[in-house]
Each structure stands twice: as C-alpha cells, then as structure tokens.
Short mmCIF file of C-alpha atoms in Angstrom, two decimals:
data_model
loop_
_atom_site.label_atom_id
_atom_site.label_comp_id
_atom_site.label_asym_id
_atom_site.label_seq_id
_atom_site.Cartn_x
_atom_site.Cartn_y
_atom_site.Cartn_z
CA ASP A 27 -151.60 -7.87 -4.73
CA SER A 28 -148.36 -9.20 -6.21
CA GLY A 29 -147.22 -5.82 -7.50
CA VAL A 30 -147.14 -7.05 -11.11
CA THR A 31 -149.61 -5.18 -13.29
CA GLN A 32 -150.97 -6.46 -16.58
CA THR A 33 -153.19 -4.75 -19.11
CA PRO A 34 -155.66 -5.32 -20.60
CA LYS A 35 -157.42 -7.82 -18.36
CA HIS A 36 -159.68 -9.04 -21.14
CA LEU A 37 -159.36 -8.78 -24.90
CA ILE A 38 -161.49 -10.13 -27.71
CA THR A 39 -160.18 -9.92 -31.24
CA ALA A 40 -160.60 -11.56 -34.62
CA THR A 41 -158.38 -14.09 -36.35
CA GLY A 42 -155.53 -12.54 -38.29
CA GLN A 43 -155.32 -9.51 -36.03
CA ARG A 44 -152.45 -8.30 -33.86
CA VAL A 45 -152.56 -7.45 -30.16
CA THR A 46 -150.14 -6.13 -27.58
CA LEU A 47 -150.18 -7.16 -23.94
CA ARG A 48 -148.43 -4.97 -21.43
CA CYS A 49 -146.75 -5.77 -18.14
CA SER A 50 -145.29 -3.62 -15.39
CA PRO A 51 -143.07 -5.66 -13.06
CA ARG A 52 -142.77 -5.23 -9.33
CA SER A 53 -140.70 -2.28 -8.27
CA GLY A 54 -137.05 -3.28 -8.33
CA ASP A 55 -137.53 -6.49 -10.30
CA LEU A 56 -135.26 -6.77 -13.32
CA SER A 57 -136.55 -10.04 -14.76
CA VAL A 58 -139.82 -10.38 -16.62
CA TYR A 59 -141.30 -13.70 -17.73
CA TRP A 60 -144.23 -14.38 -20.03
CA TYR A 61 -146.34 -17.52 -19.71
CA GLN A 62 -149.32 -18.84 -21.64
CA GLN A 63 -151.98 -20.84 -19.82
CA SER A 64 -154.47 -22.90 -21.74
CA LEU A 65 -156.66 -25.81 -20.74
CA ASP A 66 -154.88 -28.37 -22.89
CA GLN A 67 -151.28 -27.19 -22.56
CA GLY A 68 -151.16 -26.06 -18.95
CA LEU A 69 -148.73 -23.30 -18.03
CA GLN A 70 -146.18 -22.81 -20.81
CA PHE A 71 -143.11 -20.60 -20.52
CA LEU A 72 -142.78 -18.26 -23.48
CA ILE A 73 -139.86 -15.90 -22.93
CA GLN A 74 -137.80 -14.10 -20.30
CA TYR A 75 -136.18 -10.68 -20.32
CA TYR A 76 -133.61 -9.44 -17.87
CA ASN A 77 -132.83 -5.74 -17.62
CA GLY A 78 -133.83 -5.11 -21.21
CA GLU A 79 -132.14 -8.12 -22.79
CA GLU A 80 -133.72 -11.38 -23.89
CA ARG A 81 -132.48 -14.05 -21.47
CA ALA A 82 -134.31 -17.24 -22.36
CA LYS A 83 -136.82 -18.52 -24.84
CA GLY A 84 -139.37 -21.23 -24.33
CA ASN A 85 -142.26 -22.39 -26.47
CA ILE A 86 -142.84 -19.04 -28.14
CA LEU A 87 -144.22 -19.03 -31.66
CA GLU A 88 -142.54 -17.00 -34.39
CA ARG A 89 -145.76 -14.96 -34.66
CA PHE A 90 -145.17 -13.78 -31.10
CA SER A 91 -142.51 -11.38 -29.95
CA ALA A 92 -141.70 -9.48 -26.81
CA GLN A 93 -139.49 -6.72 -25.55
CA GLN A 94 -138.52 -5.05 -22.31
CA PHE A 95 -138.10 -1.30 -22.25
CA PRO A 96 -135.61 0.85 -20.31
CA ASP A 97 -138.20 1.47 -17.61
CA LEU A 98 -138.41 -2.35 -17.30
CA HIS A 99 -141.99 -2.70 -18.43
CA SER A 100 -142.53 -5.38 -21.04
CA GLU A 101 -144.84 -5.97 -23.96
CA LEU A 102 -145.86 -9.21 -25.61
CA ASN A 103 -146.93 -8.84 -29.23
CA LEU A 104 -149.14 -11.51 -30.76
CA SER A 105 -149.74 -11.32 -34.51
CA SER A 106 -151.65 -13.23 -37.19
CA LEU A 107 -153.81 -14.50 -34.40
CA GLU A 108 -155.43 -17.92 -34.63
CA LEU A 109 -158.30 -19.43 -32.67
CA GLY A 110 -155.79 -21.60 -30.81
CA ASP A 111 -154.06 -18.54 -29.40
CA SER A 112 -157.01 -17.97 -27.11
CA ALA A 113 -155.57 -18.33 -23.63
CA LEU A 114 -154.64 -16.57 -20.43
CA TYR A 115 -151.29 -14.81 -20.73
CA PHE A 116 -149.36 -14.19 -17.55
CA CYS A 117 -146.51 -11.90 -16.86
CA ALA A 118 -144.28 -12.55 -13.88
CA SER A 119 -141.27 -10.79 -12.43
CA SER A 120 -138.41 -11.46 -10.08
CA VAL A 121 -135.42 -9.60 -8.72
CA ASP A 122 -132.92 -11.56 -10.76
CA ASN A 123 -131.97 -15.00 -11.87
CA PRO A 124 -130.33 -16.90 -9.04
CA SER A 125 -132.01 -20.09 -7.98
CA GLY A 126 -134.29 -19.63 -5.00
CA ASN A 127 -135.66 -16.28 -6.08
CA THR A 128 -139.43 -16.24 -6.13
CA ILE A 129 -141.27 -15.06 -9.19
CA TYR A 130 -144.46 -13.07 -8.74
CA PHE A 131 -147.33 -13.26 -11.16
CA GLY A 132 -149.74 -10.68 -12.46
CA GLU A 133 -153.44 -11.45 -12.75
CA GLY A 134 -153.18 -12.23 -16.41
CA SER A 135 -154.65 -11.04 -19.67
CA TRP A 136 -157.49 -13.11 -21.06
CA LEU A 137 -157.26 -13.24 -24.86
CA THR A 138 -160.17 -14.57 -26.86
CA VAL A 139 -159.72 -14.93 -30.62
CA VAL A 140 -162.96 -15.27 -32.55
CA GLY B 3 -134.45 -31.85 -18.66
CA ASN B 4 -136.28 -30.56 -15.63
CA SER B 5 -139.82 -31.68 -15.01
CA VAL B 6 -142.53 -31.62 -12.37
CA THR B 7 -145.25 -34.23 -12.05
CA GLN B 8 -148.38 -33.60 -10.02
CA MET B 9 -151.27 -35.87 -9.24
CA GLU B 10 -154.16 -35.35 -11.59
CA GLY B 11 -157.29 -33.77 -10.28
CA PRO B 12 -159.78 -32.78 -9.47
CA VAL B 13 -159.36 -33.60 -5.82
CA THR B 14 -162.72 -33.36 -4.12
CA LEU B 15 -162.92 -33.18 -0.33
CA SER B 16 -165.36 -32.27 2.39
CA GLU B 17 -164.61 -29.35 4.64
CA GLU B 18 -162.17 -30.20 7.48
CA ALA B 19 -160.74 -33.19 5.61
CA PHE B 20 -157.01 -33.83 5.31
CA LEU B 21 -155.39 -32.81 2.05
CA THR B 22 -152.40 -34.25 0.25
CA ILE B 23 -151.41 -33.23 -3.26
CA ASN B 24 -148.44 -35.22 -4.55
CA CYS B 25 -145.58 -33.59 -6.43
CA THR B 26 -142.40 -35.24 -7.68
CA TYR B 27 -139.66 -33.68 -9.71
CA THR B 28 -136.72 -34.40 -11.95
CA ALA B 29 -133.87 -31.93 -12.00
CA THR B 30 -130.11 -31.73 -12.04
CA GLY B 31 -128.40 -30.35 -8.99
CA TYR B 32 -130.35 -28.96 -6.08
CA PRO B 33 -133.47 -27.12 -7.20
CA SER B 34 -135.64 -24.79 -5.17
CA LEU B 35 -139.22 -25.97 -4.89
CA PHE B 36 -142.44 -23.96 -4.80
CA TRP B 37 -146.18 -24.31 -4.47
CA TYR B 38 -148.35 -21.70 -6.14
CA VAL B 39 -152.12 -21.36 -5.84
CA GLN B 40 -154.50 -19.96 -8.42
CA TYR B 41 -157.95 -18.94 -7.22
CA PRO B 42 -160.71 -18.67 -9.82
CA GLY B 43 -160.20 -15.70 -12.11
CA GLU B 44 -156.89 -14.72 -10.54
CA GLY B 45 -153.18 -15.05 -11.18
CA LEU B 46 -150.80 -17.45 -9.48
CA GLN B 47 -149.83 -16.61 -5.92
CA LEU B 48 -146.85 -18.02 -4.09
CA LEU B 49 -148.09 -20.31 -1.33
CA LEU B 50 -144.83 -21.66 0.07
CA LYS B 51 -141.31 -22.61 -0.90
CA ALA B 52 -138.25 -24.60 0.19
CA THR B 53 -134.76 -24.03 -1.05
CA LYS B 54 -132.82 -27.01 0.28
CA ALA B 55 -133.27 -30.63 1.28
CA ASP B 56 -135.32 -31.29 4.43
CA ASP B 57 -136.60 -27.70 4.50
CA LYS B 58 -140.28 -27.37 5.31
CA GLY B 59 -142.24 -24.56 3.73
CA SER B 60 -145.45 -23.51 5.42
CA ASN B 61 -148.16 -20.88 4.98
CA LYS B 62 -151.87 -20.56 5.77
CA GLY B 63 -151.96 -24.05 7.30
CA PHE B 64 -150.34 -25.65 4.25
CA GLU B 65 -147.01 -27.45 4.53
CA ALA B 66 -144.58 -29.18 2.20
CA THR B 67 -141.23 -30.80 2.96
CA TYR B 68 -138.38 -30.95 0.45
CA ARG B 69 -137.47 -34.67 0.24
CA LYS B 70 -134.34 -35.13 -1.83
CA GLU B 71 -134.23 -38.90 -1.38
CA THR B 72 -137.67 -39.31 -2.95
CA THR B 73 -137.48 -36.16 -5.14
CA SER B 74 -140.83 -35.06 -3.76
CA PHE B 75 -142.51 -31.95 -2.38
CA HIS B 76 -146.01 -33.04 -1.40
CA LEU B 77 -148.48 -30.39 -0.27
CA GLU B 78 -150.49 -31.09 2.89
CA LYS B 79 -153.10 -29.38 4.99
CA GLY B 80 -154.70 -30.83 8.08
CA SER B 81 -158.18 -29.33 7.70
CA VAL B 82 -159.29 -27.80 4.41
CA GLN B 83 -161.89 -25.06 4.06
CA VAL B 84 -164.23 -24.21 1.22
CA SER B 85 -162.09 -21.13 0.59
CA ASP B 86 -159.13 -23.41 -0.25
CA SER B 87 -160.85 -24.44 -3.48
CA ALA B 88 -158.37 -23.49 -6.19
CA VAL B 89 -155.77 -24.91 -8.55
CA TYR B 90 -152.41 -25.74 -6.99
CA PHE B 91 -149.17 -25.74 -8.99
CA CYS B 92 -145.91 -27.32 -7.96
CA ALA B 93 -142.81 -25.73 -9.49
CA LEU B 94 -139.06 -25.90 -9.40
CA VAL B 95 -136.18 -23.61 -10.19
CA ALA B 96 -133.07 -25.59 -10.95
CA SER B 97 -129.67 -24.54 -9.72
CA GLY B 98 -127.40 -23.56 -12.57
CA GLY B 99 -128.66 -23.10 -16.10
CA SER B 100 -131.42 -20.69 -17.01
CA TYR B 101 -133.27 -20.56 -13.66
CA ILE B 102 -136.57 -20.57 -15.52
CA PRO B 103 -139.30 -21.99 -13.28
CA THR B 104 -140.75 -25.29 -14.44
CA PHE B 105 -144.37 -25.87 -13.46
CA GLY B 106 -146.47 -28.98 -13.08
CA ARG B 107 -149.83 -29.11 -14.83
CA GLY B 108 -151.74 -28.08 -11.72
CA THR B 109 -154.17 -29.93 -9.47
CA SER B 110 -157.68 -28.64 -8.98
CA LEU B 111 -159.00 -28.85 -5.42
CA ILE B 112 -162.74 -28.65 -4.75
CA VAL B 113 -163.86 -28.46 -1.13
CA HIS B 114 -167.54 -29.01 -0.32
CA PRO B 115 -169.25 -27.65 2.80
#
C-alpha cells in the first residue's frame, strides 16, 4: 500500500460527459502528480500541483483540468469526453520537488468512455 | 530534453532464468534513476533507485547500477520467479528544472513455470 488513494477505481461513462477523479496523497506529501496510461501512449505526465499551486504542466488537454485543495487532496476533471480518453489515470505524490525524492503511485482510476 | 529508452518487450523467460532489462537515458546534469514495477491491475510500485553515479540500487533480488559513462541503469535479477511477471518502468528525475519524473515506455516480463 503506497498510501496514495484514488477514487473511483473504475468508471464507465458516455462520450461528451464530464467526470471527476479524486486523489488523496500520502500523509505529509505536498506534491501531487497526474499521469495518463494508455496502451499506445505509455505513461504520460499530465500536471503537477505543489501545496495548492500548479507547478508544472505536461501533455494535458484543454478539456482536462485539475486542482489541489487546502487539505492537499487533488481532483482531475475530464470534460467533453471522447473515446480516446479511455485510459488508466494515476495520481502520485511526493514530499516535495528536489531531485532524488521518490514519487508514490496510487492504484489508478480506470476510465472507459463508450 | 530528458528521455528514457527501454528495451521493447515482452521478455519471456523460464523460471530461474537470468533477467536483464536494458535502460538508457538522456538528461542534463546528474539525474536520479528509478525502476518501478506494475503488477497486473495495480499501480506502479517503486522497486529500486540510485541517486548518483556508481550507486547500486537493490530490492527483492533485483539490482541496477547507475552507469554515468554509458548513461545506463539496466535492471538485473539472477533467478526470476513466476511472481515477477509484471511491467517494469525505468524513470529518471533530472537535477535542476521541474523535477518531473520521466518514464520509459515499460517492458513486459512474462515468466513461465
């Protein structure tokens, strides 16, 4: 158990809909990362938050957004969903930024868009 | 930019065989290097790491040595078990910059009894 909790574990929704994925980081971790894992694209970094502030952006679509709340949990919002958004979405957390810090992953949220 | 290249899989071995999964990287400065493992239906788990040149990370019989001269961090295990069947990801965190981990595409390992 990594200590990173993600909900829901599985989600099936229709095209055009909007979903919210939730992540609770490990106790004490200030950084939260979101990754998308699909068969054809591998593991893609989406976005990072640090102590409530957006720190870095990766390959995140404009239809997607995220935020980190004062209690450090984070939500990833996916809207106007398309079939190609079907993937496994991971949240990860770490204590802070400095190189050498390990990031710990949750078990992921499986999103299926039909 | 930073990048990680792993050997393509799947790697198929018999139980008790020797395992090597190659990983090379491109990064500025002196990155930290990691191996993560993903078992079926689960998230990524840290397997081992090394933070400076010539460091050897080890865990659960797996080892990897940080080779700066060849920019490599190959994963090895002397005798694999069926339970080692999983996908293995090599990753780096570069010094300086954003510190966002960069992952390779993963290598699937299948171990037969």
